[in-house]
CSV table of C-alpha atoms in Angstrom, one decimal:
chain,number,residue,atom,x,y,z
A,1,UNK,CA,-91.9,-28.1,97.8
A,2,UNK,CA,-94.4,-28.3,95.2
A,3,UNK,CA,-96.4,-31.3,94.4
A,4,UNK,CA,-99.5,-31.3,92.7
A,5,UNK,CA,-100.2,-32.5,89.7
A,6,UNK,CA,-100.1,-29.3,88.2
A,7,UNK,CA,-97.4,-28.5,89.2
A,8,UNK,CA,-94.9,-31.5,89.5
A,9,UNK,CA,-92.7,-30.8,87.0
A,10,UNK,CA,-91.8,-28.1,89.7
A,11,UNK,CA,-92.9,-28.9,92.0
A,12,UNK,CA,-88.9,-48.7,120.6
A,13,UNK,CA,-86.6,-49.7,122.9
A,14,UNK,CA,-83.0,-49.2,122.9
A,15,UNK,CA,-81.0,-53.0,122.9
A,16,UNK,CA,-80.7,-52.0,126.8
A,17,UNK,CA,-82.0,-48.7,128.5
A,18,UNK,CA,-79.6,-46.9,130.3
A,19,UNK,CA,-79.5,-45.4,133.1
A,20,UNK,CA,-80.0,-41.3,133.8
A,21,UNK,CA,-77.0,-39.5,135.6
A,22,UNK,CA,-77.9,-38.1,138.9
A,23,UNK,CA,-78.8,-34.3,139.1
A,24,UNK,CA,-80.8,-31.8,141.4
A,25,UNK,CA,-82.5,-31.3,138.2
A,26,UNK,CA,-83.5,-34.3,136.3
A,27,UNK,CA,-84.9,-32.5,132.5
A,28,UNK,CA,-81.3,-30.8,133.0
A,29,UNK,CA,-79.3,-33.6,133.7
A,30,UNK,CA,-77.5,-34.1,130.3
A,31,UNK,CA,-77.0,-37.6,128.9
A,32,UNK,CA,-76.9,-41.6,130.2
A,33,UNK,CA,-74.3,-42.9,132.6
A,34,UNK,CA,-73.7,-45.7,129.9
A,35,UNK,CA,-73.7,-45.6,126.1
A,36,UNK,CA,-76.7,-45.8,124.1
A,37,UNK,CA,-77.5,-48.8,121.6
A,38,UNK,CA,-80.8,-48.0,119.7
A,39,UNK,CA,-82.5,-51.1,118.0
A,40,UNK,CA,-83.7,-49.5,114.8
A,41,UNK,CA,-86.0,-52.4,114.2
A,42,UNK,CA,-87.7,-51.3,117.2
A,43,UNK,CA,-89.9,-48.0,117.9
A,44,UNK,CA,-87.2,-46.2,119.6
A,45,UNK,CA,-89.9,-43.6,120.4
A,46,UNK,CA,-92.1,-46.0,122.6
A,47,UNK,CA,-89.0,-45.5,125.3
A,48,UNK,CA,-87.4,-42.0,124.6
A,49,UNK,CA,-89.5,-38.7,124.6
A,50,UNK,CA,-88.3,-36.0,121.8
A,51,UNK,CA,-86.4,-33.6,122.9
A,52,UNK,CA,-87.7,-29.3,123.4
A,53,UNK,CA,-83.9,-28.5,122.1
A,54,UNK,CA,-83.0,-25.5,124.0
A,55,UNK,CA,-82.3,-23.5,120.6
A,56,UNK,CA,-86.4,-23.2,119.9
A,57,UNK,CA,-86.9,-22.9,123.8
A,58,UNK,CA,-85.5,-19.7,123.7
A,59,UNK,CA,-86.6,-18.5,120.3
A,60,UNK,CA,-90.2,-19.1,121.9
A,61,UNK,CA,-89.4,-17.6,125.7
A,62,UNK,CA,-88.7,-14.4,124.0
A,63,UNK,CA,-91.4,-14.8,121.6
A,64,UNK,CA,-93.8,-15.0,124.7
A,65,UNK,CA,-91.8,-12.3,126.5
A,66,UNK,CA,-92.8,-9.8,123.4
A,67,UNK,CA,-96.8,-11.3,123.2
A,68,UNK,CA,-98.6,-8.6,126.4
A,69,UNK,CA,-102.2,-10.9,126.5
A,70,UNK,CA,-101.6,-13.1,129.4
A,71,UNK,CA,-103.6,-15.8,128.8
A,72,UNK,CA,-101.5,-16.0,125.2
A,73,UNK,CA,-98.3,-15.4,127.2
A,74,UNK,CA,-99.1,-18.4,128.9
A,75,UNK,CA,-99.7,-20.9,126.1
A,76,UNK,CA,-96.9,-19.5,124.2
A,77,UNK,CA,-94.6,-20.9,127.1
A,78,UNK,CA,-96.0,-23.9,127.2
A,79,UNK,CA,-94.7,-24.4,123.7
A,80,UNK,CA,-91.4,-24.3,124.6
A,81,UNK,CA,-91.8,-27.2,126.1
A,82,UNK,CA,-92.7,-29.2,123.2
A,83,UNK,CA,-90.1,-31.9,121.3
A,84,UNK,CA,-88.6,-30.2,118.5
A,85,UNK,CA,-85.9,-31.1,115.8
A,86,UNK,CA,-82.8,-28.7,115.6
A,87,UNK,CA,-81.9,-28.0,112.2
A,88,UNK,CA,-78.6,-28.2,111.1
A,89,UNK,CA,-78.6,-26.1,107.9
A,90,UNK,CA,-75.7,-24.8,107.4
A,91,UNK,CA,-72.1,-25.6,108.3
A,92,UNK,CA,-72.3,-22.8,110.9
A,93,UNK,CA,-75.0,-24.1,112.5
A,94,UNK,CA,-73.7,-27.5,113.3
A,95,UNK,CA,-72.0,-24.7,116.2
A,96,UNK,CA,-75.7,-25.4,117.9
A,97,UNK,CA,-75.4,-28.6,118.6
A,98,UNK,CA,-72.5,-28.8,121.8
A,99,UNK,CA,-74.8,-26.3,122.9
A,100,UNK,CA,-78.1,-28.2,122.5
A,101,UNK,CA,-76.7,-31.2,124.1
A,102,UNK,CA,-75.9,-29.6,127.6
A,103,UNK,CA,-79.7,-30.3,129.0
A,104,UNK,CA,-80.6,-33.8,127.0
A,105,UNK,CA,-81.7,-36.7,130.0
A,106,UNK,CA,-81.6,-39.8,129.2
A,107,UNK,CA,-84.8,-40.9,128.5
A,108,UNK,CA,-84.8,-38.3,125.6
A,109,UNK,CA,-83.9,-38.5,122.5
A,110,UNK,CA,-82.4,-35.3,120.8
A,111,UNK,CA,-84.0,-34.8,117.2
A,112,UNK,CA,-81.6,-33.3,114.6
A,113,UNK,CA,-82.6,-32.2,110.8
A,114,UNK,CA,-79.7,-32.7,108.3
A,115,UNK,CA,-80.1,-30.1,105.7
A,116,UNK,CA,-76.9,-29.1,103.7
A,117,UNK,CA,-76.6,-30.7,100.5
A,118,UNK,CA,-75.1,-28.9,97.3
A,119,UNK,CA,-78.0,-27.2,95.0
A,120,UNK,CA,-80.1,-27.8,97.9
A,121,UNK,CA,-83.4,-27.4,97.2
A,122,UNK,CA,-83.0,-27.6,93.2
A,123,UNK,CA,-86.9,-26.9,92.5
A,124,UNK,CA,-87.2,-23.8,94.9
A,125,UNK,CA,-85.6,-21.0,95.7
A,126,UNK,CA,-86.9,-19.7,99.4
A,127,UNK,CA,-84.3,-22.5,101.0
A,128,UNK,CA,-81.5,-22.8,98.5
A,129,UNK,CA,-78.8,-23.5,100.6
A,130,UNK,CA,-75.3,-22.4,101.1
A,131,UNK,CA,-73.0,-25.3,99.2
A,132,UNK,CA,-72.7,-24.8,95.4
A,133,UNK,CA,-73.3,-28.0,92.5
A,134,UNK,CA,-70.4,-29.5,92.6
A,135,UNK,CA,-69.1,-29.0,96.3
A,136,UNK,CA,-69.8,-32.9,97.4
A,137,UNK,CA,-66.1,-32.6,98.9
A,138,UNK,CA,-67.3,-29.8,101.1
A,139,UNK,CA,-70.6,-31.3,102.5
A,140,UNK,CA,-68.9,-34.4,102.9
A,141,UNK,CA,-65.8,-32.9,105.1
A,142,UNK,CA,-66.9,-29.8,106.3
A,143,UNK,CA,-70.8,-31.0,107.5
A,144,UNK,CA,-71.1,-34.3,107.6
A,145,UNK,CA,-67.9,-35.4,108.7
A,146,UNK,CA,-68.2,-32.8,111.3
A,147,UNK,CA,-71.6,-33.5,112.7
A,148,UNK,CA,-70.1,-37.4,113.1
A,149,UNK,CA,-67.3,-36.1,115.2
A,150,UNK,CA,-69.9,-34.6,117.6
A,151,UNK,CA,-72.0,-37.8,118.0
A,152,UNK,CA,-69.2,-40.0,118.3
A,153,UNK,CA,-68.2,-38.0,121.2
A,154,UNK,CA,-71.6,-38.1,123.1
A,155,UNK,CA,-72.4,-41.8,123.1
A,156,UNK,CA,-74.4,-41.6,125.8
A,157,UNK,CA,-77.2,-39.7,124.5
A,158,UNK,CA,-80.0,-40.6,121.6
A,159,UNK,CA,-80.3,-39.0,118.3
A,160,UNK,CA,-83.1,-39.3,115.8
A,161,UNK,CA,-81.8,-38.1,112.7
A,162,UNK,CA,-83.9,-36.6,109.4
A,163,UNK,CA,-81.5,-36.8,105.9
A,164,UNK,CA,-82.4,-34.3,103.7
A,165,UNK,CA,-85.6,-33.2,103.0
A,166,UNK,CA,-87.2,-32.4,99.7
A,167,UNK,CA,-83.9,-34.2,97.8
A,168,UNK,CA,-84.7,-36.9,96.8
A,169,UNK,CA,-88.4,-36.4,96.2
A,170,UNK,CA,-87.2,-33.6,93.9
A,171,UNK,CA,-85.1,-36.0,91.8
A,172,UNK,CA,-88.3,-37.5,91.1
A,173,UNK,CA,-91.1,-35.2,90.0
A,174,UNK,CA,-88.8,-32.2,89.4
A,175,UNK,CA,-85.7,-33.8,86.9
A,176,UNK,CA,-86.9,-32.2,84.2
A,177,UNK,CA,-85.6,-29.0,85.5
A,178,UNK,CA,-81.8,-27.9,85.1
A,179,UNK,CA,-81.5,-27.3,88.3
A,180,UNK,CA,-82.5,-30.5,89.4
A,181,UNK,CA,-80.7,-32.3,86.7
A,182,UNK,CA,-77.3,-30.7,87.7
A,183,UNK,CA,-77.9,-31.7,91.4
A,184,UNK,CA,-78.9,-35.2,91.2
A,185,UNK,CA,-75.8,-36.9,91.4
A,186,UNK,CA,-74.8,-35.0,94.1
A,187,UNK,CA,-77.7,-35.5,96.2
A,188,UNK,CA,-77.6,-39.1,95.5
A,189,UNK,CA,-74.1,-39.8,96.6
A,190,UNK,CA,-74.6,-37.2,99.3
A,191,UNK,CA,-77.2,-39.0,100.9
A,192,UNK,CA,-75.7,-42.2,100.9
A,193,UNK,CA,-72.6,-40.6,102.3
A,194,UNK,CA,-74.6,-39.3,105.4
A,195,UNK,CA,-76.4,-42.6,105.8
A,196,UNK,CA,-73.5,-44.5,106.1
A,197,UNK,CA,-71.1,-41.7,108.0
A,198,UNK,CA,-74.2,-41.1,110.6
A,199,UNK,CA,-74.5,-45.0,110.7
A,200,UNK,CA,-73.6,-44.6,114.8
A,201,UNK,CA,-75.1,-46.7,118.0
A,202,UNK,CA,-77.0,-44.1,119.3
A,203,UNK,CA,-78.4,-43.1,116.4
A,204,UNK,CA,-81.9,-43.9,114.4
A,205,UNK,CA,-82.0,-42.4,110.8
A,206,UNK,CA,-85.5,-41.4,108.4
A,207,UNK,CA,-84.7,-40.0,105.1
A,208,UNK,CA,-87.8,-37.6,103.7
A,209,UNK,CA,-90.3,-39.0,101.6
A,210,UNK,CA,-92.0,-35.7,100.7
A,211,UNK,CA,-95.9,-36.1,101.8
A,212,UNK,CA,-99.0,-37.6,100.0
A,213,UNK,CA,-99.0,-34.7,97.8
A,214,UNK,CA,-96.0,-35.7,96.7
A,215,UNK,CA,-94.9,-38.9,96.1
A,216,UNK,CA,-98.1,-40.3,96.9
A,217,UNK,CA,-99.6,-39.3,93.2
A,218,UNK,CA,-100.0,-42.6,92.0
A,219,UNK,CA,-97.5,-42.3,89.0
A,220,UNK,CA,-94.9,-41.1,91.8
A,221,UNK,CA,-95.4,-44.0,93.8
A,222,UNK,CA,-93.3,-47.0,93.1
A,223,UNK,CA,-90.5,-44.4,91.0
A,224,UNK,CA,-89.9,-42.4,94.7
A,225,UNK,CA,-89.8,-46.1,96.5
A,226,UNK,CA,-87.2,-47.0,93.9
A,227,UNK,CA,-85.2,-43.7,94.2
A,228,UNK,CA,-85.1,-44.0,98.1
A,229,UNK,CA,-84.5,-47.4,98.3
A,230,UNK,CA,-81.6,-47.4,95.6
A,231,UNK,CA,-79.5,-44.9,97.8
A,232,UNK,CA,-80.2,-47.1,100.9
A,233,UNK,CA,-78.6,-49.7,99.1
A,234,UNK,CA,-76.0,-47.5,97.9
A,235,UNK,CA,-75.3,-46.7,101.7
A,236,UNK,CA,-74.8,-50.5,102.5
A,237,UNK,CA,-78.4,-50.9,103.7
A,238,UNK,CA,-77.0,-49.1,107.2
A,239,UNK,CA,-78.1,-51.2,110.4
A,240,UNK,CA,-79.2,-47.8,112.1
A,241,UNK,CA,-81.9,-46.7,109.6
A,242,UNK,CA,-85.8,-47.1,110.1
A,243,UNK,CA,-87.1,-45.6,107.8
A,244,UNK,CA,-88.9,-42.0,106.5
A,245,UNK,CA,-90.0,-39.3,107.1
A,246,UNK,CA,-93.2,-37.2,105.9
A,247,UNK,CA,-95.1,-34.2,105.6
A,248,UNK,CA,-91.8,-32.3,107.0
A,249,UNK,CA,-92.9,-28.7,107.6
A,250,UNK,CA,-95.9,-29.4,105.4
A,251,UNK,CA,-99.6,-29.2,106.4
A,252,UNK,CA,-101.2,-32.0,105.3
A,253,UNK,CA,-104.1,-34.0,107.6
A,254,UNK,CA,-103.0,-37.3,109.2
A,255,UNK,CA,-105.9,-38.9,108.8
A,256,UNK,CA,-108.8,-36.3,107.7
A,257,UNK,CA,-111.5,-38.4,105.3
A,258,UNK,CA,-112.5,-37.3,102.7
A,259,UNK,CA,-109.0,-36.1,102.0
A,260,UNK,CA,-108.4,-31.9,102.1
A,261,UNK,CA,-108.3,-32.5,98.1
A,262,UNK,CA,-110.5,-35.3,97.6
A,263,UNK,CA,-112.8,-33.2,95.5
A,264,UNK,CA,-109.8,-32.0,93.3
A,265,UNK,CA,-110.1,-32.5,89.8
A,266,UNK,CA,-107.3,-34.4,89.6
A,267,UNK,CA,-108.1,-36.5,92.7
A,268,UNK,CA,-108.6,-39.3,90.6
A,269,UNK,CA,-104.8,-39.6,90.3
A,270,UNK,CA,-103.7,-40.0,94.0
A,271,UNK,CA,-104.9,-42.5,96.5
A,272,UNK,CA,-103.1,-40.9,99.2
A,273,UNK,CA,-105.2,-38.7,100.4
A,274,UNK,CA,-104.3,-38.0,103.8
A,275,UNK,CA,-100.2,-39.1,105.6
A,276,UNK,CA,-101.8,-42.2,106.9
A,277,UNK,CA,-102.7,-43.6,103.7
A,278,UNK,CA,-99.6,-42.3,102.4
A,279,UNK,CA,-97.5,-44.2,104.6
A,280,UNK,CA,-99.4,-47.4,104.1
A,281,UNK,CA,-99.2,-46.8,100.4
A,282,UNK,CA,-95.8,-45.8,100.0
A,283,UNK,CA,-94.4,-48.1,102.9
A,284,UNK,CA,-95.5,-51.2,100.4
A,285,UNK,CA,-93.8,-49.7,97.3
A,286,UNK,CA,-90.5,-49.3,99.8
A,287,UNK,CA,-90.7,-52.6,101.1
A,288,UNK,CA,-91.3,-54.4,98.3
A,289,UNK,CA,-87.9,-52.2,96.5
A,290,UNK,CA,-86.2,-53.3,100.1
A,291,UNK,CA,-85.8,-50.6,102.2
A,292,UNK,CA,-87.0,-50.6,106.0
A,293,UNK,CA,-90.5,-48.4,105.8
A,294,UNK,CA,-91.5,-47.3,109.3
A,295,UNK,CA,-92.3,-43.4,109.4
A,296,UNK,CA,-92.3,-40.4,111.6
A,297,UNK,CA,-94.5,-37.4,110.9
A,298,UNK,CA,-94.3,-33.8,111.1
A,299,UNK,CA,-97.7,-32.7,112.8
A,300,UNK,CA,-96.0,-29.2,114.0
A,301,UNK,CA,-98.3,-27.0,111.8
A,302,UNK,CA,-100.7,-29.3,110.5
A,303,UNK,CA,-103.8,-28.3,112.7
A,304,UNK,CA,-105.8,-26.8,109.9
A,305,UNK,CA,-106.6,-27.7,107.3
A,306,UNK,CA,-108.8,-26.3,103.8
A,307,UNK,CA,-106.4,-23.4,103.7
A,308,UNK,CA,-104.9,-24.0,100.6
A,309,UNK,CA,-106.0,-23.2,97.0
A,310,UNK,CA,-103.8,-25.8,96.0
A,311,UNK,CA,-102.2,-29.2,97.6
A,312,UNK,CA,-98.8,-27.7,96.2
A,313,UNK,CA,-98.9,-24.5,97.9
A,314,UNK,CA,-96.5,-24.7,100.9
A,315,UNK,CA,-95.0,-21.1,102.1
A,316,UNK,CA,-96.6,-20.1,105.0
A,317,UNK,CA,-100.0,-21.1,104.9
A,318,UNK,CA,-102.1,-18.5,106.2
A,319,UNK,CA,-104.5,-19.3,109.1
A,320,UNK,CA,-102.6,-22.4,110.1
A,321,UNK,CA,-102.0,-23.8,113.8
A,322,UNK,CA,-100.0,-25.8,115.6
A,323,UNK,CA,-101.0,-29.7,115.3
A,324,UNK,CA,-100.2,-32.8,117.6
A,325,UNK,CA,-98.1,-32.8,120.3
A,326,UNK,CA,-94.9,-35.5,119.8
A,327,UNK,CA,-96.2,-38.5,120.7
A,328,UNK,CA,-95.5,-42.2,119.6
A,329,UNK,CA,-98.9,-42.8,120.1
A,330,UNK,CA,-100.5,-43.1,116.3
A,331,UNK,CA,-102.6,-46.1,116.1
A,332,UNK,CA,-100.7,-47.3,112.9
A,333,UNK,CA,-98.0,-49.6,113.1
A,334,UNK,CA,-96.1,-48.1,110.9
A,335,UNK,CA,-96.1,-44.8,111.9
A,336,UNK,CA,-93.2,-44.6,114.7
A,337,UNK,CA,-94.2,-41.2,115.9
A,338,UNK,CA,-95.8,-37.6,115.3
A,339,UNK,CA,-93.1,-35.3,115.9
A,340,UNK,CA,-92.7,-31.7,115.0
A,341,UNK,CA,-90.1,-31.3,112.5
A,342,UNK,CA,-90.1,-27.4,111.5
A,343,UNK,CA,-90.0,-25.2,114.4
A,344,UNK,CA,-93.3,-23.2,114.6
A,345,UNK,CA,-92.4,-19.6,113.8
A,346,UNK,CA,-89.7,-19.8,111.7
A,347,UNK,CA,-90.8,-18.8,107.9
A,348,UNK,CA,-90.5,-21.2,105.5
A,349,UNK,CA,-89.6,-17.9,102.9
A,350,UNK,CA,-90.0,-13.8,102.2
A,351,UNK,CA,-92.7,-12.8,100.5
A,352,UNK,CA,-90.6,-9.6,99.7
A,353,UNK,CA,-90.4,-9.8,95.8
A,354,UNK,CA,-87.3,-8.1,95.4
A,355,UNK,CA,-85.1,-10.9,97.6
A,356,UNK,CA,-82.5,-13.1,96.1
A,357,UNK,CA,-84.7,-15.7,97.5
A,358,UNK,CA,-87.9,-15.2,96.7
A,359,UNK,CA,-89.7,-17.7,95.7
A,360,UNK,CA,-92.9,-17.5,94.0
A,361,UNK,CA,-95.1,-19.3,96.1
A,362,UNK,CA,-94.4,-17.6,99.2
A,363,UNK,CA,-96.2,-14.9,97.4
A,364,UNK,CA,-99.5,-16.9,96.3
A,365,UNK,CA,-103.0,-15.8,98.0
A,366,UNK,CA,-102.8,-17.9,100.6
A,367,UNK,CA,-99.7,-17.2,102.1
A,368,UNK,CA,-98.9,-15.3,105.2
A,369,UNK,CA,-97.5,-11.9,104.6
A,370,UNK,CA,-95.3,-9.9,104.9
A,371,UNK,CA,-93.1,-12.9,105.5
A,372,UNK,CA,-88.9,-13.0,106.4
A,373,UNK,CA,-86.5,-15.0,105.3
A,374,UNK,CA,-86.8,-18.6,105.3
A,375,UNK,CA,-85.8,-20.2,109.0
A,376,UNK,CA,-86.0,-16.4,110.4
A,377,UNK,CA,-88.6,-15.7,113.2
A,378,UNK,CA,-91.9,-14.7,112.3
A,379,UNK,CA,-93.8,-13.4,115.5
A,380,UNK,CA,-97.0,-12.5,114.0
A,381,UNK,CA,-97.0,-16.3,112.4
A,382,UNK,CA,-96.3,-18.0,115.4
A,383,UNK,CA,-99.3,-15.7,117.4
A,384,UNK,CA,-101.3,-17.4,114.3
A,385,UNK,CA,-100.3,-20.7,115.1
A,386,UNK,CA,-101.2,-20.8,118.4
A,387,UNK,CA,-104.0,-19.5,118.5
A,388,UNK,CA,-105.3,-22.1,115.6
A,389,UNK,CA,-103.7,-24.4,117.8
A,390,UNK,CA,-105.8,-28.4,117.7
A,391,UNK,CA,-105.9,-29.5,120.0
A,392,UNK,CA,-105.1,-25.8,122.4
A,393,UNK,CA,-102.3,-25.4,124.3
């Protein structure tokens, strides 16, 4: 992910609620006794509470287990409580989800990242992902197709779905790279495969929009509504689909004024300056290129800011904390929801130069080091985290 202007060329209510199954343990008790209909063109996050996926529960009960401060110990537990999305970034790793939906009540609403296309992640290298250019046929039958059998056979429980992140933003500040050229088609009809596939009842879909950094420079702005909205449309404008969703594993303010980069030279060239005007701004361009425009935003590690040197530097900023809790109250109509997106802890790349994956912003000054793998756990970075946390845990 890498946005700034110096570097872009590389840079709610369900229809009906249903009812909870009985249980000696209600956060336990897993599903509805009916199936769920989400209204999309509702706030589905004004009636169901986001999920703390039992995948990151444990990754953080043993993270606590290894921290000896008590008082520490204590708010590190308390994080496992928060809603979190379970990325599914790999074909293996669709193998979480049976697991993740033993403990889901019904009045939540289990948050899933989709994250597999071929060349993912054409402009970087920390997250390149497992599917080659070329293997659409695979990440059509072996993920996608896959993760639809799953949800078909729990209709009685609520998914909020995130397509993709980073694609389609890339395809529009980064084509000029091979990479990015060579993956486009594939990301296009990939993503419009998954929209219309994951098209289910019980499902609410956001495709990423990248963040204000992003697509909010104001050259990116109506080119990114038009990329978006033209694979919506390719997806038969599915009924299940609200909208986007921003700053995903990113640290940008929500609504910090001035901006973080407001005195930026460049400044002059985005009037997004923060994810609230970015929404706003951006949620015109979409709805006037047809495309619904509500948004959900990743506030997981946004709670400081003025750490970066640049608005483009996004491996593991250094002195960062934990933001907002989920909550679907934002002030902004718009805005459906601050959610956490990436899980707190898990590195966004290695910092270890001689990796296949290195990339070379997870190396830049203000990145945390040393730093694993991306998606591995970093336990020194999540110590960090918390205590940074704004508000504390």
């Amino acid at each position: 992910m890498k946005f700034t202007a110096a570097t872009l060329a590389f840079a709610a209510t369900a229809l009906a609620a249903p009812s909870r199954t009985t249980s000696q343990k209600p956060r336990q008790a897993a599903g509805c006794e009916s199936a769920v209909k989400l209204d999309a063109s509702t706030n589905v996050f004004k009636q169901y509470t986001l999920h703390a996926n039992n995948f990151y529960r444990a990754e953080v009960e043993a993270a606590a287990e290894a921290i000896t401060d008590a008082s520490l110990k204590e708010k590190a537990l308390k994080v496992a409580d928060v809603g979190t999305f379970l990325w599914l970034d790999t074909i293996e790793n669709i193998g979480k989800l049976e697991p993740a939906l033993e403990d889901v009540p019904c009045e939540n609403i289990l948050g899933l990242v989709i994250y597999d296309l071929p060349g993912r992640d054409c402009a970087a290298k920390a997250s390149n992902g497992e599917l080659k250019v070329g293997e659409l046929n695979r990440y059509k039958t072996e993920y996608i197709d896959k993760i639809v059998e799953i949800l078909k056979a729990h209709p009685n429980t609520a998914f909020a779905l995130v397509i993709e992140p980073d694609s389609l933003p890339n395809l529009v500040t980064n084509i000029d790279l091979q990479t990015c050229q060579d993956s486009a088609s594939g990301y296009r009809e990939g993503v419009a495969y998954a929209l219309k596939q994951l098209n289910l009842p019980n499902v609410v879909m956001y495709i990423d929009a990248g963040h204000g950094g992003w697509l909010g420079w104001d050259a990116n702005l109506t080119p990114g509504a038009e990329e978006l909205a033209s694979v919506y449309k390719a997806a038969g404008s599915p009924s299940q689909f609200r909208g986007i969703s921003t700053n995903v594993a990113g640290w940008n303010s929500w609504d910090q004024q001035p901006g973080e980069f407001s005195d930026a030279s460049d400044a002059k060239y985005n009037s997004c300056q923060n994810e609230k005007i970015y929404i706003q701004t951006f949620g015109a361009k979409l709805a006037a290129a047809g495309m619904p425009n509500h948004a959900i935003i990743d506030t997981g590690r946004n709670g400081v800011t003025g750490l970066r040197e640049e608005w483009g530097n996004w491996c593991n900023v250094n002195g960062a904390g934990f933001g907002v809790r989920p909550t679907s109250d934002t002030g902004s109509e718009l805005a459906d929801a601050f959610v956490w997106v990436k899980p707190g802890g898990e590195s966004d790349g290695t910092s270890d130069q001689s990796a296949t994956r290195y990339d070379s912003f997870c190396g830049k000054p203000d990145a945390f080091k040393p730093s694993p793998e991306a998606g591995t756990w970093n336990q020194a970075y999540f110590e960090m985290l918390l205590k940074n946390a704004k508000p504390s845990f």
